[in-house]
Short mmCIF file of C-alpha atoms in Angstrom, two decimals:
data_model
loop_
_atom_site.label_atom_id
_atom_site.label_comp_id
_atom_site.label_asym_id
_atom_site.label_seq_id
_atom_site.Cartn_x
_atom_site.Cartn_y
_atom_site.Cartn_z
CA MET A 17 -22.85 -40.53 -19.75
CA ARG A 18 -26.35 -39.28 -19.12
CA ARG A 19 -26.89 -36.42 -16.67
CA SER A 20 -28.94 -38.69 -14.39
CA GLU A 21 -25.97 -41.08 -14.10
CA LEU A 22 -23.76 -38.25 -12.90
CA VAL A 23 -26.34 -37.36 -10.27
CA ASP A 24 -26.49 -41.00 -9.14
CA LEU A 25 -22.71 -41.22 -8.89
CA ASN A 26 -22.59 -38.05 -6.80
CA ALA A 27 -25.28 -39.48 -4.51
CA PHE A 28 -23.22 -42.66 -4.06
CA MET A 29 -20.12 -40.62 -3.19
CA VAL A 30 -21.99 -38.60 -0.55
CA VAL A 31 -23.45 -41.75 1.08
CA ALA A 32 -19.96 -43.30 1.17
CA GLU A 33 -18.50 -40.14 2.74
CA GLU A 34 -21.24 -39.78 5.35
CA GLN A 35 -21.50 -43.55 6.00
CA SER A 36 -25.20 -42.94 6.61
CA PHE A 37 -28.26 -42.59 4.37
CA THR A 38 -29.82 -40.22 6.93
CA ARG A 39 -26.90 -37.78 6.92
CA ALA A 40 -26.37 -38.10 3.18
CA ALA A 41 -30.04 -37.36 2.46
CA ALA A 42 -29.88 -34.28 4.66
CA ARG A 43 -26.73 -33.11 2.87
CA LEU A 44 -28.26 -33.66 -0.56
CA GLY A 45 -31.61 -32.16 0.39
CA THR A 46 -33.62 -35.27 -0.46
CA SER A 47 -35.46 -38.05 1.35
CA GLN A 48 -33.92 -41.32 2.53
CA SER A 49 -36.30 -43.35 0.38
CA THR A 50 -35.42 -41.39 -2.73
CA LEU A 51 -31.72 -41.74 -1.99
CA SER A 52 -32.06 -45.49 -1.39
CA HIS A 53 -33.86 -45.81 -4.73
CA THR A 54 -31.07 -43.84 -6.42
CA ILE A 55 -28.38 -46.17 -5.04
CA ARG A 56 -30.37 -49.29 -5.99
CA ARG A 57 -30.77 -47.91 -9.52
CA LEU A 58 -27.04 -47.26 -9.79
CA GLU A 59 -26.17 -50.73 -8.48
CA ALA A 60 -28.62 -52.30 -10.91
CA SER A 61 -27.17 -50.41 -13.85
CA LEU A 62 -23.65 -51.54 -12.92
CA ASN A 63 -24.82 -55.00 -11.89
CA VAL A 64 -22.71 -54.90 -8.74
CA ARG A 65 -23.26 -54.06 -5.07
CA LEU A 66 -21.52 -50.80 -4.13
CA LEU A 67 -22.51 -50.41 -0.47
CA THR A 68 -22.75 -52.71 2.53
CA ARG A 69 -25.51 -51.71 4.95
CA THR A 70 -25.46 -52.59 8.67
CA THR A 71 -27.53 -51.31 11.59
CA ARG A 72 -24.76 -48.88 12.55
CA ARG A 73 -23.17 -47.70 9.32
CA VAL A 74 -22.97 -47.87 5.57
CA SER A 75 -19.62 -48.68 3.98
CA PRO A 76 -18.43 -49.22 0.41
CA THR A 77 -17.81 -52.74 -0.88
CA GLN A 78 -14.59 -53.59 -2.71
CA ALA A 79 -16.29 -52.58 -5.95
CA GLY A 80 -17.51 -49.41 -4.28
CA GLU A 81 -14.00 -48.54 -3.08
CA ARG A 82 -12.67 -49.03 -6.61
CA LEU A 83 -15.35 -46.76 -8.06
CA LEU A 84 -14.66 -44.11 -5.38
CA SER A 85 -10.93 -44.08 -6.18
CA THR A 86 -11.80 -42.89 -9.69
CA LEU A 87 -14.94 -40.93 -8.91
CA VAL A 88 -13.68 -38.63 -6.13
CA PRO A 89 -10.75 -37.12 -8.11
CA ALA A 90 -12.99 -36.73 -11.19
CA LEU A 91 -15.71 -34.86 -9.29
CA ASP A 92 -13.06 -32.78 -7.51
CA THR A 93 -11.72 -31.75 -10.93
CA ILE A 94 -15.23 -30.76 -12.01
CA ALA A 95 -15.66 -28.74 -8.78
CA ASP A 96 -12.31 -26.99 -9.41
CA GLU A 97 -13.35 -26.10 -12.94
CA ILE A 98 -16.65 -24.70 -11.71
CA ALA A 99 -14.70 -22.67 -9.15
CA SER A 100 -12.48 -21.39 -11.94
CA ILE A 101 -15.46 -20.31 -13.99
CA SER A 102 -16.75 -18.39 -10.98
CA GLU A 103 -13.57 -16.32 -11.26
CA LEU A 104 -15.23 -14.59 -14.20
CA SER A 105 -17.83 -13.15 -11.80
CA ASP A 106 -17.21 -9.98 -9.82
CA LYS A 107 -18.96 -11.64 -6.89
CA PRO A 108 -16.78 -14.42 -5.42
CA ALA A 109 -18.91 -17.45 -4.61
CA GLY A 110 -18.52 -20.96 -3.34
CA THR A 111 -18.03 -22.99 -0.16
CA VAL A 112 -14.80 -23.18 1.79
CA ARG A 113 -14.59 -26.15 4.18
CA ILE A 114 -12.22 -25.76 7.17
CA THR A 115 -11.28 -28.24 9.89
CA THR A 116 -10.17 -26.49 13.07
CA SER A 117 -9.93 -26.72 16.82
CA GLU A 118 -12.59 -25.01 18.93
CA HIS A 119 -10.06 -22.61 20.46
CA ALA A 120 -8.89 -21.40 17.04
CA ALA A 121 -12.45 -21.17 15.78
CA THR A 122 -13.67 -18.99 18.62
CA THR A 123 -10.59 -16.77 19.03
CA LEU A 124 -9.47 -16.31 15.41
CA LEU A 125 -11.73 -17.70 12.70
CA TRP A 126 -15.10 -16.41 13.80
CA PRO A 127 -13.92 -12.84 14.62
CA ALA A 128 -12.51 -12.60 11.08
CA LEU A 129 -15.37 -14.37 9.30
CA LYS A 130 -18.12 -12.30 10.88
CA LYS A 131 -16.53 -9.24 9.27
CA LEU A 132 -15.97 -10.90 5.92
CA LEU A 133 -19.20 -12.77 5.22
CA PRO A 134 -21.62 -9.79 5.16
CA GLN A 135 -19.57 -8.34 2.28
CA TYR A 136 -19.88 -11.51 0.17
CA PRO A 137 -23.37 -13.08 0.41
CA ASP A 138 -22.45 -15.83 -2.09
CA LEU A 139 -19.50 -16.97 0.00
CA HIS A 140 -20.18 -19.93 2.29
CA VAL A 141 -17.90 -21.31 5.01
CA GLU A 142 -18.20 -24.65 6.79
CA LEU A 143 -16.23 -25.06 10.02
CA ALA A 144 -15.71 -28.59 11.36
CA ILE A 145 -14.65 -28.40 15.00
CA GLU A 146 -12.34 -31.34 15.70
CA THR A 147 -9.76 -32.06 18.39
CA GLY A 148 -7.61 -34.59 16.56
CA LEU A 149 -5.55 -34.09 13.43
CA THR A 150 -7.47 -34.49 10.16
CA ASP A 151 -6.24 -35.56 6.72
CA ILE A 152 -7.66 -32.60 4.80
CA VAL A 153 -7.05 -34.27 1.43
CA ALA A 154 -8.75 -37.55 2.31
CA GLU A 155 -11.61 -35.79 4.09
CA ARG A 156 -11.96 -33.26 1.27
CA PHE A 157 -11.45 -30.12 3.33
CA ASP A 158 -10.17 -27.04 1.55
CA THR A 159 -7.91 -26.16 4.43
CA GLY A 160 -7.19 -26.83 8.09
CA VAL A 161 -6.14 -24.79 11.12
CA ARG A 162 -3.75 -26.25 13.66
CA LEU A 163 -0.70 -25.26 15.73
CA GLU A 164 2.45 -24.82 13.66
CA GLU A 165 4.22 -27.81 15.21
CA THR A 166 1.53 -30.22 14.00
CA VAL A 167 1.37 -29.05 10.35
CA ALA A 168 3.04 -31.39 7.83
CA ARG A 169 6.06 -29.95 6.08
CA ASP A 170 4.65 -30.49 2.60
CA MET A 171 1.75 -28.11 3.30
CA ILE A 172 1.57 -24.39 2.62
CA ALA A 173 1.18 -22.82 6.09
CA VAL A 174 -0.11 -19.27 6.64
CA PRO A 175 0.12 -17.65 10.10
CA ILE A 176 -3.33 -16.58 11.27
CA GLY A 177 -2.65 -15.60 14.87
CA PRO A 178 0.01 -14.35 17.30
CA PRO A 179 2.28 -16.57 19.42
CA LEU A 180 0.46 -18.48 22.16
CA ARG A 181 1.33 -19.47 25.71
CA MET A 182 0.17 -22.22 28.03
CA VAL A 183 0.19 -21.38 31.72
CA VAL A 184 -0.16 -23.13 35.06
CA ALA A 185 -2.70 -21.38 37.30
CA GLY A 186 -4.66 -21.86 40.49
CA ALA A 187 -7.15 -19.95 42.63
CA PRO A 188 -6.07 -17.89 45.66
CA SER A 189 -8.27 -20.16 47.78
CA TYR A 190 -6.22 -23.17 46.63
CA PHE A 191 -2.92 -21.50 47.50
CA LYS A 192 -4.13 -20.76 51.03
CA SER A 193 -3.48 -24.41 51.86
CA HIS A 194 -0.90 -25.29 49.20
CA PRO A 195 2.47 -23.56 48.68
CA ALA A 196 3.00 -22.36 45.13
CA PRO A 197 5.18 -24.72 43.05
CA VAL A 198 8.62 -23.33 42.23
CA ILE A 199 9.91 -26.07 39.89
CA PRO A 200 7.98 -28.67 37.81
CA HIS A 201 8.92 -31.43 40.29
CA ASP A 202 6.78 -29.65 42.91
CA LEU A 203 3.66 -30.48 40.87
CA SER A 204 3.79 -34.00 42.30
CA GLN A 205 2.75 -32.48 45.65
CA HIS A 206 -0.26 -30.72 44.11
CA SER A 207 -3.74 -31.60 43.00
CA CYS A 208 -3.70 -30.98 39.25
CA ILE A 209 -6.69 -31.02 36.91
CA ASN A 210 -6.06 -33.38 34.03
CA PHE A 211 -7.21 -33.07 30.45
CA ARG A 212 -8.28 -36.19 28.57
CA LEU A 213 -7.81 -35.83 24.83
CA PRO A 214 -11.27 -36.27 23.31
CA THR A 215 -10.04 -38.05 20.16
CA ALA A 216 -7.06 -40.12 21.29
CA GLY A 217 -8.45 -40.77 24.74
CA GLY A 218 -5.11 -40.34 26.49
CA ILE A 219 -4.25 -37.93 29.30
CA TYR A 220 -2.40 -34.82 28.15
CA ALA A 221 1.06 -34.39 29.70
CA TRP A 222 1.88 -30.81 30.68
CA GLU A 223 4.63 -29.46 28.39
CA LEU A 224 6.99 -27.21 30.34
CA GLU A 225 10.18 -25.61 29.04
CA LYS A 226 12.98 -23.45 30.38
CA GLY A 227 15.99 -22.57 28.29
CA HIS A 228 17.06 -25.74 26.49
CA ARG A 229 15.28 -28.03 28.93
CA ALA A 230 11.88 -29.36 27.90
CA LEU A 231 9.71 -31.57 30.10
CA ARG A 232 6.49 -33.52 29.66
CA VAL A 233 5.04 -33.78 33.13
CA ARG A 234 2.40 -36.36 34.10
CA VAL A 235 0.32 -34.82 36.85
CA ASP A 236 -2.26 -36.26 39.25
CA GLY A 237 -5.40 -35.04 40.95
CA GLN A 238 -9.05 -35.80 41.69
CA LEU A 239 -10.41 -34.39 38.45
CA THR A 240 -10.08 -35.19 34.75
CA PHE A 241 -12.09 -33.47 32.03
CA ASN A 242 -12.16 -33.47 28.24
CA SER A 243 -13.36 -29.85 28.26
CA PRO A 244 -11.04 -26.85 28.82
CA GLN A 245 -14.05 -24.88 30.07
CA MET A 246 -14.65 -27.41 32.85
CA ILE A 247 -10.94 -27.39 33.78
CA LEU A 248 -11.13 -23.58 34.06
CA GLN A 249 -14.25 -23.71 36.23
CA ALA A 250 -12.76 -26.33 38.57
CA ALA A 251 -9.58 -24.28 38.95
CA VAL A 252 -11.53 -21.09 39.74
CA ASP A 253 -13.47 -23.06 42.36
CA GLY A 254 -10.21 -24.03 44.04
CA PHE A 255 -10.03 -27.73 43.15
CA GLY A 256 -6.46 -27.65 41.87
CA LEU A 257 -3.99 -26.34 39.34
CA ALA A 258 -4.94 -26.00 35.67
CA TYR A 259 -2.80 -25.93 32.53
CA LEU A 260 -4.56 -23.84 29.92
CA MET A 261 -4.06 -21.31 27.14
CA GLU A 262 -3.29 -17.92 28.66
CA ASP A 263 -5.93 -16.19 26.58
CA GLN A 264 -8.56 -18.67 27.83
CA ILE A 265 -8.03 -17.50 31.41
CA ALA A 266 -7.15 -13.84 30.77
CA ALA A 267 -10.33 -12.53 32.41
CA CYS A 268 -9.74 -14.71 35.47
CA LEU A 269 -6.16 -13.48 35.77
CA GLU A 270 -7.25 -9.86 35.44
CA ASP A 271 -9.77 -10.06 38.28
CA GLN A 272 -7.46 -12.34 40.27
CA ARG A 273 -9.75 -15.32 40.40
CA LEU A 274 -6.66 -17.20 39.19
CA VAL A 275 -2.93 -16.68 39.74
CA CYS A 276 -0.17 -17.98 37.46
CA VAL A 277 2.74 -20.04 38.78
CA LEU A 278 5.85 -21.59 37.17
CA GLU A 279 5.80 -18.69 34.67
CA ASP A 280 9.50 -19.13 33.88
CA TRP A 281 8.63 -22.65 32.66
CA CYS A 282 5.87 -21.43 30.32
CA PRO A 283 7.44 -19.67 27.30
CA PRO A 284 5.40 -18.55 24.26
CA PHE A 285 5.35 -20.71 21.14
CA PRO A 286 4.28 -20.24 17.48
CA GLY A 287 0.51 -19.95 17.12
CA TYR A 288 -2.05 -21.24 14.67
CA ARG A 289 -1.44 -21.83 11.00
CA LEU A 290 -3.93 -22.21 8.18
CA TYR A 291 -2.57 -24.96 5.94
CA TYR A 292 -3.43 -26.52 2.59
CA PRO A 293 -1.75 -28.72 -0.07
CA ASN A 294 0.68 -27.22 -2.54
CA ARG A 295 -1.34 -28.58 -5.44
CA ARG A 296 -4.62 -27.00 -4.40
CA GLN A 297 -6.17 -24.83 -7.11
CA SER A 298 -7.41 -21.84 -5.15
CA SER A 299 -10.66 -20.12 -6.04
CA ALA A 300 -11.49 -16.47 -5.40
CA ALA A 301 -13.60 -17.56 -2.44
CA PHE A 302 -10.70 -19.53 -0.96
CA ARG A 303 -8.27 -16.63 -1.43
CA LEU A 304 -10.72 -14.25 0.26
CA VAL A 305 -10.90 -16.48 3.35
CA VAL A 306 -7.13 -16.93 3.51
CA ASP A 307 -6.53 -13.21 3.21
CA ALA A 308 -9.15 -12.41 5.87
CA LEU A 309 -7.54 -14.86 8.31
CA ARG A 310 -3.91 -13.97 7.60
CA TYR A 311 -2.17 -12.62 10.72
CA ARG A 312 -0.79 -9.12 10.44
CA GLU A 313 1.31 -7.87 13.31
CA LYS A 314 0.03 -4.59 14.71
#
């Protein structure tokens, strides 16, 4: 295989992954016209169409899918070997791709990474902020960060943060005209601010627990948001009860802009885990990131 053919195959893989010539060209640092020419050249050399182009997206044909099934593992193997060679250097280098939620990124990942990265200028980290669960193998992420309960059992899971707690809270102005709920059933008499899951599109049911009794409560109210920050703002402004991470509203609790209720129904639960496949060959760069994020009790 000539070197130019390997470059063409890599270009095809990136276009298939991005499902867009525009995004793929930006990722490869080339122009759309050059990339289109590269794909046409590859298709001509193979005498088969590899991509189907529509006005909205680019997708692989049946032949393209077959080529990808062989190509992706082969290029991953090459990338792993290059990472292994970099082990010989005293300066860890490479890119670590992480899929994570915004809450974990802002509260845990970024505080750790901003201390780590200045020490290793050849280390690069890509954070993909996503609400839904992501197949890190299929999407070619090095690792993911999610709550412990959502991590598949066949993954290696590393704790990266303390236990978390969801709380029900409202503003003092709201409680002036609404008695504080004492049991979850009382929520039916309250205006509650709903959260619409950005990926699935459904309304999140409040998960309350006391002892061995666990409830998923469907609440009602005037407002529904797909942003925790907007839920927080509406609650502070007195428009109803919110169900949010305790650390997200800590400042509002401290200055009494919000007050917690139903606290005996809001126990702590295991926090975020960084997870990755058992078979992953870890590079020095990957190990650095894992070690920097690993949770150590104070």
